[in-house]
PDB file of C-alpha atoms and ligand atoms in Angstrom:
ATOM      1  CA  MET A  12      17.269  38.194  33.973  1.00 54.00           C
ATOM      2  CA  ALA A  13      14.298  40.123  35.329  1.00 60.00           C
ATOM      3  CA  LEU A  14      14.619  41.441  38.857  1.00 60.00           C
ATOM      4  CA  PRO A  15      11.935  40.437  41.328  1.00 60.00           C
ATOM      5  CA  ALA A  16       9.210  43.087  41.642  1.00 63.00           C
ATOM      6  CA  ASN A  17      10.062  43.941  45.231  1.00 69.00           C
ATOM      7  CA  PRO A  18      13.692  43.119  45.901  1.00 74.00           C
ATOM      8  CA  LEU A  19      14.447  42.879  49.591  1.00 81.00           C
ATOM      9  CA  PRO A  20      17.452  44.726  50.940  1.00 86.00           C
ATOM     10  CA  LYS A  21      20.094  42.857  52.910  1.00 89.00           C
ATOM     11  CA  PHE A  22      20.256  43.633  56.585  1.00 93.00           C
ATOM     12  CA  ASP A  23      23.386  43.197  58.702  1.00 91.00           C
ATOM     13  CA  ARG A  24      21.212  42.419  61.653  1.00 95.00           C
ATOM     14  CA  LEU A  25      17.533  41.577  61.952  1.00 98.00           C
ATOM     15  CA  PRO A  26      15.444  41.355  65.094  1.00 98.00           C
ATOM     16  CA  LYS A  27      14.328  37.845  65.985  1.00 98.00           C
ATOM     17  CA  HIS A  28      11.111  39.172  67.470  1.00 98.00           C
ATOM     18  CA  VAL A  29       9.327  42.283  66.230  1.00 99.00           C
ATOM     19  CA  ALA A  30       6.279  43.611  68.086  1.00 99.00           C
ATOM     20  CA  VAL A  31       4.047  46.253  66.533  1.00 99.00           C
ATOM     21  CA  ILE A  32       1.584  48.652  68.133  1.00 99.00           C
ATOM     22  CA  MET A  33      -0.612  49.379  65.136  1.00 99.00           C
ATOM     23  CA  ASP A  34      -1.932  52.819  65.998  1.00 99.00           C
ATOM     24  CA  GLY A  35      -3.486  55.778  64.200  1.00 98.00           C
ATOM     25  CA  ASN A  36      -6.311  54.210  62.187  1.00 98.00           C
ATOM     26  CA  GLY A  37      -8.861  56.664  63.542  1.00 98.00           C
ATOM     27  CA  ARG A  38      -6.726  59.737  62.876  1.00 98.00           C
ATOM     28  CA  TRP A  39      -5.864  58.471  59.401  1.00 99.00           C
ATOM     29  CA  ALA A  40      -9.586  58.365  58.636  1.00 98.00           C
ATOM     30  CA  ARG A  41     -10.393  61.689  60.289  1.00 98.00           C
ATOM     31  CA  LYS A  42      -7.720  63.406  58.211  1.00 98.00           C
ATOM     32  CA  ARG A  43      -9.645  62.264  55.141  1.00 98.00           C
ATOM     33  CA  GLY A  44     -13.077  63.120  56.474  1.00 98.00           C
ATOM     34  CA  LEU A  45     -13.932  59.426  56.736  1.00 98.00           C
ATOM     35  CA  PRO A  46     -15.446  57.463  59.633  1.00 98.00           C
ATOM     36  CA  ARG A  47     -12.905  55.834  61.990  1.00 98.00           C
ATOM     37  CA  ILE A  48     -13.828  52.389  60.746  1.00 98.00           C
ATOM     38  CA  ALA A  49     -12.478  53.270  57.298  1.00 98.00           C
ATOM     39  CA  GLY A  50      -9.052  53.540  58.933  1.00 98.00           C
ATOM     40  CA  HIS A  51      -9.360  50.084  60.452  1.00 98.00           C
ATOM     41  CA  LYS A  52     -10.336  48.676  57.081  1.00 98.00           C
ATOM     42  CA  VAL A  53      -7.360  50.165  55.239  1.00 98.00           C
ATOM     43  CA  GLY A  54      -5.140  49.208  58.194  1.00 98.00           C
ATOM     44  CA  ILE A  55      -5.732  45.561  57.282  1.00 98.00           C
ATOM     45  CA  GLU A  56      -3.749  46.185  54.074  1.00 98.00           C
ATOM     46  CA  SER A  57      -0.805  47.293  56.210  1.00 98.00           C
ATOM     47  CA  VAL A  58      -1.156  44.130  58.280  1.00 98.00           C
ATOM     48  CA  ARG A  59      -0.882  42.078  55.090  1.00 98.00           C
ATOM     49  CA  GLU A  60       2.152  43.944  53.780  1.00 98.00           C
ATOM     50  CA  VAL A  61       4.060  43.859  57.031  1.00 98.00           C
ATOM     51  CA  ILE A  62       3.407  40.145  57.518  1.00 98.00           C
ATOM     52  CA  ARG A  63       4.546  39.396  53.966  1.00 98.00           C
ATOM     53  CA  ALA A  64       7.724  41.431  54.294  1.00 98.00           C
ATOM     54  CA  ALA A  65       8.557  39.963  57.696  1.00 98.00           C
ATOM     55  CA  ARG A  66       8.084  36.452  56.368  1.00 98.00           C
ATOM     56  CA  GLU A  67      10.206  37.099  53.262  1.00 97.00           C
ATOM     57  CA  LEU A  68      12.995  38.506  55.399  1.00 97.00           C
ATOM     58  CA  GLY A  69      12.967  35.442  57.616  1.00 97.00           C
ATOM     59  CA  ILE A  70      11.952  37.205  60.819  1.00 98.00           C
ATOM     60  CA  GLY A  71      11.054  34.458  63.277  1.00 98.00           C
ATOM     61  CA  HIS A  72       8.430  36.176  65.387  1.00 98.00           C
ATOM     62  CA  LEU A  73       6.023  38.966  64.600  1.00 99.00           C
ATOM     63  CA  THR A  74       3.577  40.056  67.285  1.00 99.00           C
ATOM     64  CA  LEU A  75       0.787  42.482  66.415  1.00 99.00           C
ATOM     65  CA  TYR A  76      -1.249  44.425  68.954  1.00 98.00           C
ATOM     66  CA  ALA A  77      -4.727  44.222  67.474  1.00 98.00           C
ATOM     67  CA  PHE A  78      -7.050  44.835  70.438  1.00 98.00           C
ATOM     68  CA  SER A  79      -6.253  45.750  74.013  1.00 98.00           C
ATOM     69  CA  THR A  80      -8.208  45.050  77.187  1.00 98.00           C
ATOM     70  CA  GLU A  81      -8.690  48.838  77.338  1.00 98.00           C
ATOM     71  CA  ASN A  82     -10.146  49.050  73.821  1.00 98.00           C
ATOM     72  CA  TRP A  83     -13.490  47.704  75.068  1.00 98.00           C
ATOM     73  CA  SER A  84     -14.199  51.223  76.326  1.00 98.00           C
ATOM     74  CA  ARG A  85     -14.671  52.417  72.726  1.00 98.00           C
ATOM     75  CA  PRO A  86     -18.152  52.860  71.214  1.00 98.00           C
ATOM     76  CA  LYS A  87     -19.901  49.533  70.816  1.00 98.00           C
ATOM     77  CA  SER A  88     -20.270  50.032  67.076  1.00 98.00           C
ATOM     78  CA  GLU A  89     -16.518  50.524  66.589  1.00 98.00           C
ATOM     79  CA  VAL A  90     -15.659  47.497  68.731  1.00 98.00           C
ATOM     80  CA  GLY A  91     -18.160  45.415  66.783  1.00 98.00           C
ATOM     81  CA  PHE A  92     -16.665  46.561  63.496  1.00 98.00           C
ATOM     82  CA  ILE A  93     -13.109  45.717  64.568  1.00 98.00           C
ATOM     83  CA  MET A  94     -14.203  42.261  65.723  1.00 98.00           C
ATOM     84  CA  ARG A  95     -15.993  41.535  62.436  1.00 98.00           C
ATOM     85  CA  LEU A  96     -13.041  42.865  60.462  1.00 98.00           C
ATOM     86  CA  LEU A  97     -10.612  40.604  62.307  1.00 98.00           C
ATOM     87  CA  THR A  98     -12.904  37.611  61.845  1.00 98.00           C
ATOM     88  CA  LEU A  99     -13.111  38.263  58.118  1.00 98.00           C
ATOM     89  CA  TYR A 100      -9.373  38.852  57.884  1.00 98.00           C
ATOM     90  CA  LEU A 101      -8.582  35.485  59.473  1.00 98.00           C
ATOM     91  CA  LYS A 102     -11.090  33.703  57.283  1.00 98.00           C
ATOM     92  CA  ARG A 103      -9.619  35.241  54.128  1.00 98.00           C
ATOM     93  CA  GLU A 104      -5.931  34.978  54.997  1.00 98.00           C
ATOM     94  CA  ARG A 105      -5.801  31.527  56.498  1.00 98.00           C
ATOM     95  CA  SER A 106      -4.714  29.706  53.352  1.00 98.00           C
ATOM     96  CA  GLU A 107      -2.125  32.298  52.313  1.00 98.00           C
ATOM     97  CA  LEU A 108      -0.617  32.324  55.779  1.00 98.00           C
ATOM     98  CA  HIS A 109      -0.496  28.550  55.709  1.00 98.00           C
ATOM     99  CA  GLU A 110       1.120  28.445  52.260  1.00 98.00           C
ATOM    100  CA  LYS A 111       3.799  30.829  53.461  1.00 98.00           C
ATOM    101  CA  GLY A 112       4.578  28.590  56.422  1.00 98.00           C
ATOM    102  CA  VAL A 113       3.278  31.050  59.011  1.00 98.00           C
ATOM    103  CA  ARG A 114       2.054  29.703  62.319  1.00 98.00           C
ATOM    104  CA  VAL A 115      -0.698  31.801  63.852  1.00 98.00           C
ATOM    105  CA  ALA A 116      -0.693  32.175  67.626  1.00 98.00           C
ATOM    106  CA  SER A 117      -2.416  34.505  70.051  1.00 98.00           C
ATOM    107  CA  ILE A 118      -1.907  36.221  73.384  1.00 98.00           C
ATOM    108  CA  GLY A 119      -4.610  37.746  75.542  1.00 98.00           C
ATOM    109  CA  ARG A 120      -7.889  36.443  76.891  1.00 98.00           C
ATOM    110  CA  ILE A 121      -9.235  35.129  73.646  1.00 98.00           C
ATOM    111  CA  GLU A 122     -12.150  33.359  75.316  1.00 98.00           C
ATOM    112  CA  GLY A 123     -13.489  36.852  76.019  1.00 98.00           C
ATOM    113  CA  LEU A 124     -13.752  37.628  72.288  1.00 98.00           C
ATOM    114  CA  PRO A 125     -17.018  37.386  70.345  1.00 98.00           C
ATOM    115  CA  ALA A 126     -17.771  33.739  69.507  1.00 98.00           C
ATOM    116  CA  ALA A 127     -17.288  34.130  65.752  1.00 98.00           C
ATOM    117  CA  LEU A 128     -13.812  35.626  66.132  1.00 98.00           C
ATOM    118  CA  PHE A 129     -12.822  33.112  68.785  1.00 98.00           C
ATOM    119  CA  LYS A 130     -13.892  30.267  66.508  1.00 98.00           C
ATOM    120  CA  GLU A 131     -12.058  31.650  63.471  1.00 98.00           C
ATOM    121  CA  LEU A 132      -8.915  32.314  65.471  1.00 98.00           C
ATOM    122  CA  LYS A 133      -8.936  28.799  66.918  1.00 98.00           C
ATOM    123  CA  ALA A 134      -9.426  27.351  63.448  1.00 98.00           C
ATOM    124  CA  CYS A 135      -6.557  29.430  62.090  1.00 98.00           C
ATOM    125  CA  MET A 136      -4.223  28.415  64.917  1.00 98.00           C
ATOM    126  CA  GLU A 137      -5.053  24.748  64.500  1.00 98.00           C
ATOM    127  CA  PHE A 138      -4.766  24.876  60.715  1.00 98.00           C
ATOM    128  CA  THR A 139      -1.304  26.439  60.858  1.00 98.00           C
ATOM    129  CA  ALA A 140      -0.053  24.685  63.997  1.00 98.00           C
ATOM    130  CA  GLY A 141       2.531  22.587  62.152  1.00 98.00           C
ATOM    131  CA  ASN A 142       4.181  25.504  60.335  1.00 98.00           C
ATOM    132  CA  ARG A 143       7.733  26.472  61.141  1.00 98.00           C
ATOM    133  CA  GLY A 144       8.301  29.552  58.973  1.00 97.00           C
ATOM    134  CA  MET A 145       7.299  32.457  61.211  1.00 98.00           C
ATOM    135  CA  VAL A 146       5.190  32.761  64.315  1.00 98.00           C
ATOM    136  CA  LEU A 147       2.558  35.455  63.864  1.00 99.00           C
ATOM    137  CA  THR A 148       1.120  36.276  67.273  1.00 99.00           C
ATOM    138  CA  LEU A 149      -2.046  38.322  67.456  1.00 99.00           C
ATOM    139  CA  ALA A 150      -2.558  40.192  70.711  1.00 99.00           C
ATOM    140  CA  LEU A 151      -6.323  40.184  71.153  1.00 98.00           C
ATOM    141  CA  ASN A 152      -8.116  41.269  74.288  1.00 98.00           C
ATOM    142  CA  TYR A 153      -4.575  41.602  75.536  1.00 98.00           C
ATOM    143  CA  GLY A 154      -3.220  43.532  78.501  1.00 98.00           C
ATOM    144  CA  ALA A 155       0.303  43.082  79.833  1.00 98.00           C
ATOM    145  CA  ARG A 156      -0.552  43.687  83.463  1.00 98.00           C
ATOM    146  CA  GLN A 157      -3.267  41.069  83.315  1.00 98.00           C
ATOM    147  CA  GLU A 158      -0.833  38.643  81.668  1.00 98.00           C
ATOM    148  CA  ILE A 159       1.780  39.301  84.369  1.00 98.00           C
ATOM    149  CA  LEU A 160      -0.777  38.891  87.168  1.00 98.00           C
ATOM    150  CA  ASP A 161      -2.003  35.615  85.687  1.00 98.00           C
ATOM    151  CA  ALA A 162       1.583  34.352  85.553  1.00 98.00           C
ATOM    152  CA  ALA A 163       2.284  35.561  89.099  1.00 98.00           C
ATOM    153  CA  ARG A 164      -0.714  33.616  90.376  1.00 97.00           C
ATOM    154  CA  ARG A 165       0.659  30.453  88.842  1.00 96.00           C
ATOM    155  CA  PHE A 166       4.277  31.041  89.855  1.00 96.00           C
ATOM    156  CA  PRO A 167       5.389  28.669  92.631  1.00 89.00           C
ATOM    157  CA  ARG A 168       5.374  30.437  95.993  1.00 77.00           C
ATOM    158  CA  ARG A 169       8.873  29.414  96.837  1.00 72.00           C
ATOM    159  CA  ALA A 170      11.019  30.499  93.920  1.00 62.00           C
ATOM    160  CA  SER A 171      14.509  29.058  93.795  1.00 64.00           C
ATOM    161  CA  GLY A 172      16.142  32.479  94.037  1.00 64.00           C
ATOM    162  CA  GLY A 173      18.678  31.472  91.460  1.00 63.00           C
ATOM    163  CA  ARG A 174      19.236  28.755  88.967  1.00 65.00           C
ATOM    164  CA  ALA A 175      17.196  25.639  89.482  1.00 65.00           C
ATOM    165  CA  ARG A 176      18.821  22.274  88.825  1.00 65.00           C
ATOM    166  CA  SER A 177      17.404  22.402  85.316  1.00 73.00           C
ATOM    167  CA  GLY A 178      19.562  25.481  84.670  1.00 78.00           C
ATOM    168  CA  ALA A 179      16.480  27.715  84.326  1.00 85.00           C
ATOM    169  CA  THR A 180      16.439  30.945  86.312  1.00 92.00           C
ATOM    170  CA  ASP A 181      13.343  32.274  88.066  1.00 94.00           C
ATOM    171  CA  GLU A 182      13.089  34.781  85.235  1.00 95.00           C
ATOM    172  CA  ASP A 183      13.048  31.962  82.687  1.00 95.00           C
ATOM    173  CA  ARG A 184      10.418  30.113  84.658  1.00 95.00           C
ATOM    174  CA  PHE A 185       8.278  33.218  85.000  1.00 97.00           C
ATOM    175  CA  SER A 186       8.585  33.931  81.258  1.00 98.00           C
ATOM    176  CA  ALA A 187       7.374  30.419  80.597  1.00 97.00           C
ATOM    177  CA  LEU A 188       4.075  31.272  82.332  1.00 98.00           C
ATOM    178  CA  LEU A 189       3.332  34.233  80.055  1.00 98.00           C
ATOM    179  CA  GLY A 190       1.330  34.104  76.836  1.00 98.00           C
ATOM    180  CA  THR A 191       4.606  34.402  74.953  1.00 98.00           C
ATOM    181  CA  ALA A 192       6.067  31.242  76.531  1.00 98.00           C
ATOM    182  CA  GLY A 193       8.746  29.730  74.333  1.00 97.00           C
ATOM    183  CA  MET A 194       9.260  32.901  72.275  1.00 98.00           C
ATOM    184  CA  PRO A 195      12.413  34.983  72.382  1.00 98.00           C
ATOM    185  CA  ASP A 196      12.164  38.337  74.170  1.00 98.00           C
ATOM    186  CA  VAL A 197      11.042  41.199  71.968  1.00 98.00           C
ATOM    187  CA  ASP A 198      14.018  42.830  70.200  1.00 98.00           C
ATOM    188  CA  PHE A 199      12.185  45.610  68.429  1.00 98.00           C
ATOM    189  CA  VAL A 200       8.950  47.484  69.156  1.00 99.00           C
ATOM    190  CA  ILE A 201       7.422  49.608  66.426  1.00 99.00           C
ATOM    191  CA  ARG A 202       4.644  52.066  67.246  1.00 99.00           C
ATOM    192  CA  THR A 203       2.965  54.089  64.559  1.00 99.00           C
ATOM    193  CA  SER A 204       0.968  57.345  64.815  1.00 98.00           C
ATOM    194  CA  GLY A 205       3.446  59.401  66.809  1.00 98.00           C
ATOM    195  CA  GLU A 206       2.394  58.263  70.283  1.00 98.00           C
ATOM    196  CA  MET A 207       5.368  57.386  72.456  1.00 98.00           C
ATOM    197  CA  ARG A 208       3.951  54.943  74.914  1.00 98.00           C
ATOM    198  CA  LEU A 209       3.527  51.219  75.317  1.00 98.00           C
ATOM    199  CA  SER A 210      -0.182  51.169  76.221  1.00 98.00           C
ATOM    200  CA  ASN A 211       0.052  48.000  78.322  1.00 98.00           C
ATOM    201  CA  PHE A 212       1.785  45.943  75.613  1.00 98.00           C
ATOM    202  CA  LEU A 213       4.258  43.171  76.491  1.00 98.00           C
ATOM    203  CA  LEU A 214       5.673  44.990  79.501  1.00 98.00           C
ATOM    204  CA  TRP A 215       7.776  42.049  80.685  1.00 98.00           C
ATOM    205  CA  GLN A 216       8.994  40.986  77.258  1.00 98.00           C
ATOM    206  CA  VAL A 217      10.242  44.423  76.139  1.00 98.00           C
ATOM    207  CA  ALA A 218      12.690  44.854  79.032  1.00 98.00           C
ATOM    208  CA  TYR A 219      15.618  45.298  76.622  1.00 97.00           C
ATOM    209  CA  ALA A 220      13.821  45.936  73.360  1.00 98.00           C
ATOM    210  CA  GLU A 221      14.788  48.737  71.002  1.00 98.00           C
ATOM    211  CA  LEU A 222      11.880  51.160  70.573  1.00 98.00           C
ATOM    212  CA  TYR A 223      10.909  52.789  67.294  1.00 98.00           C
ATOM    213  CA  PHE A 224       8.288  55.505  67.043  1.00 98.00           C
ATOM    214  CA  THR A 225       7.110  56.912  63.749  1.00 98.00           C
ATOM    215  CA  PRO A 226       4.506  59.629  63.089  1.00 98.00           C
ATOM    216  CA  THR A 227       3.126  57.573  60.172  1.00 99.00           C
ATOM    217  CA  TYR A 228      -0.415  56.371  60.796  1.00 99.00           C
ATOM    218  CA  TRP A 229      -0.877  52.626  60.652  1.00 99.00           C
ATOM    219  CA  PRO A 230      -2.842  52.543  57.340  1.00 99.00           C
ATOM    220  CA  ASP A 231       0.141  54.286  55.686  1.00 99.00           C
ATOM    221  CA  PHE A 232       2.714  51.991  57.270  1.00 99.00           C
ATOM    222  CA  ARG A 233       3.542  49.611  54.455  1.00 98.00           C
ATOM    223  CA  ARG A 234       6.507  47.604  53.217  1.00 98.00           C
ATOM    224  CA  PRO A 235       8.847  50.603  52.601  1.00 98.00           C
ATOM    225  CA  GLN A 236       8.115  52.024  56.062  1.00 98.00           C
ATOM    226  CA  PHE A 237       8.662  48.624  57.666  1.00 98.00           C
ATOM    227  CA  LEU A 238      11.992  48.202  55.863  1.00 98.00           C
ATOM    228  CA  GLU A 239      13.012  51.694  56.981  1.00 98.00           C
ATOM    229  CA  ALA A 240      12.268  50.759  60.594  1.00 98.00           C
ATOM    230  CA  LEU A 241      14.399  47.620  60.229  1.00 98.00           C
ATOM    231  CA  ARG A 242      17.256  49.672  58.776  1.00 97.00           C
ATOM    232  CA  ASP A 243      17.054  51.826  61.883  1.00 98.00           C
ATOM    233  CA  TYR A 244      17.191  48.726  64.079  1.00 98.00           C
ATOM    234  CA  ALA A 245      20.279  47.461  62.252  1.00 97.00           C
ATOM    235  CA  ARG A 246      22.084  50.695  63.174  1.00 96.00           C
ATOM    236  CA  ARG A 247      21.309  50.432  66.888  1.00 95.00           C
ATOM    237  CA  GLU A 248      23.940  49.452  69.394  1.00 93.00           C
ATOM    238  CA  ARG A 249      22.549  47.028  71.939  1.00 94.00           C
ATOM    239  CA  ARG A 250      24.490  46.774  75.184  1.00 93.00           C
ATOM    240  CA  PHE A 251      22.289  44.952  77.704  1.00 93.00           C
ATOM    241  CA  GLY A 252      24.025  46.779  80.548  1.00 93.00           C
ATOM    242  CA  ASP A 253      27.489  45.949  79.282  1.00 93.00           C
ATOM    243  CA  ILE A 254      29.961  48.638  78.148  1.00 93.00           C
ATOM    244  CA  ALA A 255      30.384  47.341  74.646  1.00 90.00           C
ATOM    245  CA  PRO A 256      27.775  46.334  72.075  1.00 90.00           C
ATOM    246  CA  ARG A 257      26.507  42.815  72.458  1.00 85.00           C
ATOM    247  CA  SER A 258      24.674  40.787  69.896  1.00 72.00           C
ATOM    248  CA  ALA A 259      21.256  39.675  71.090  1.00 63.00           C
TER     249      ALA A 259
HETATM  250  C1  LIG N 303      -5.355  51.497  66.234  1.00 90.34           C
HETATM  251  O1  LIG N 303      -5.844  52.698  65.744  1.00 90.34           O
HETATM  252  C2  LIG N 303      -6.357  50.366  66.162  1.00 90.34           C
HETATM  253  C3  LIG N 303      -6.819  49.857  67.463  1.00 90.34           C
HETATM  254  C4  LIG N 303      -6.462  50.318  68.626  1.00 90.34           C
HETATM  255  C5  LIG N 303      -7.751  48.757  67.423  1.00 90.34           C
HETATM  256  P1  LIG N 303      -6.772  53.636  66.630  1.00 90.34           P
HETATM  257  O2  LIG N 303      -8.195  53.220  66.425  1.00 90.34           O
HETATM  258  O3  LIG N 303      -6.319  53.657  68.036  1.00 90.34           O
HETATM  259  O4  LIG N 303      -6.531  55.047  65.947  1.00 90.34           O
HETATM  260  P2  LIG N 303      -6.349  56.448  66.661  1.00 90.34           P
HETATM  261  O5  LIG N 303      -5.261  56.275  67.681  1.00 90.34           O
HETATM  262  O6  LIG N 303      -7.653  56.793  67.290  1.00 90.34           O
HETATM  263  O7  LIG N 303      -5.972  57.377  65.571  1.00 90.34           O
HETATM  264  C1  LIG N 304      -2.918  50.555  71.517  1.00 90.34           C
HETATM  265  O1  LIG N 304      -3.519  51.606  70.844  1.00 90.34           O
HETATM  266  C2  LIG N 304      -3.696  49.292  71.294  1.00 90.34           C
HETATM  267  C3  LIG N 304      -3.639  48.729  69.944  1.00 90.34           C
HETATM  268  C4  LIG N 304      -2.898  49.175  68.975  1.00 90.34           C
HETATM  269  C5  LIG N 304      -4.464  47.576  69.737  1.00 90.34           C
HETATM  270  P1  LIG N 304      -4.548  52.581  71.564  1.00 90.34           P
HETATM  271  O2  LIG N 304      -4.966  53.577  70.553  1.00 90.34           O
HETATM  272  O3  LIG N 304      -5.616  51.809  72.215  1.00 90.34           O
HETATM  273  O4  LIG N 304      -3.631  53.243  72.695  1.00 90.34           O
HETATM  274  P2  LIG N 304      -3.829  54.564  73.549  1.00 90.34           P
HETATM  275  O5  LIG N 304      -5.195  54.497  74.141  1.00 90.34           O
HETATM  276  O6  LIG N 304      -3.691  55.724  72.630  1.00 90.34           O
HETATM  277  O7  LIG N 304      -2.732  54.529  74.567  1.00 90.34           O
HETATM  278 MG1  LIG N 305      -4.991  54.801  69.052  1.00 90.34          MG
END
């Protein structure tokens, strides 16, 4: 019997929620004497591969940092290119994502995106709304502090201070006001390009996440690199303040 082309390894433990800071597109391009936008373009291939692998492995939630509230400070031409690239990506991938049972979601102020991207994103989210395979959340015009402030504004003034009658803690009720409402906390953060910072990404949700930093630039971060990161995660001992390892 022929083996499948890309057999997937077995993992003892997989994160329920993986969040990725896709960084290093510009440096990838510069290293090759290409314009920064070439890095963004090739980076889309990495997006495809990582989504496919995550889906095949049965990871429940994959959240990708695609554009931060701070990224607007970049040259107008680069911002415009990224926005058009994302619009095109969603248009092209919608049916494959749907066939694979992926539900597309978003976090961030998406109404602040260019109209064409906003429209395509909405269409993609609606089209895939009934899927139960994997939640793919795109962080677009996203900033964690803004998300936390928005939630704080909506949080009831008089918090219960403990467990409400429903059994929900104040932390649970606060989490429910964030863009990631209903999702499990992030178990695993991957950041490419060698930078070791969070750059305003999911600050509340990563409280107990395992962090993984790799020097690989995003356009070179493909299926093998993603699997390697997951192997690293499987070896980690998570304690959550306890003295012995605890399963998440
Ligand atoms: C990540 O790559 C893509 C976005 C932030 C949109 P960068 O464009 O930040 O690449 P570097 O960090 O300049 O190499
Ligand atoms: C973080 O990357 C944002 C995204 C990946 C979308 P940046 O390249 O913007 O982060 P900094 O500026 O180096 O911290
Ligand atoms: Mg960067």
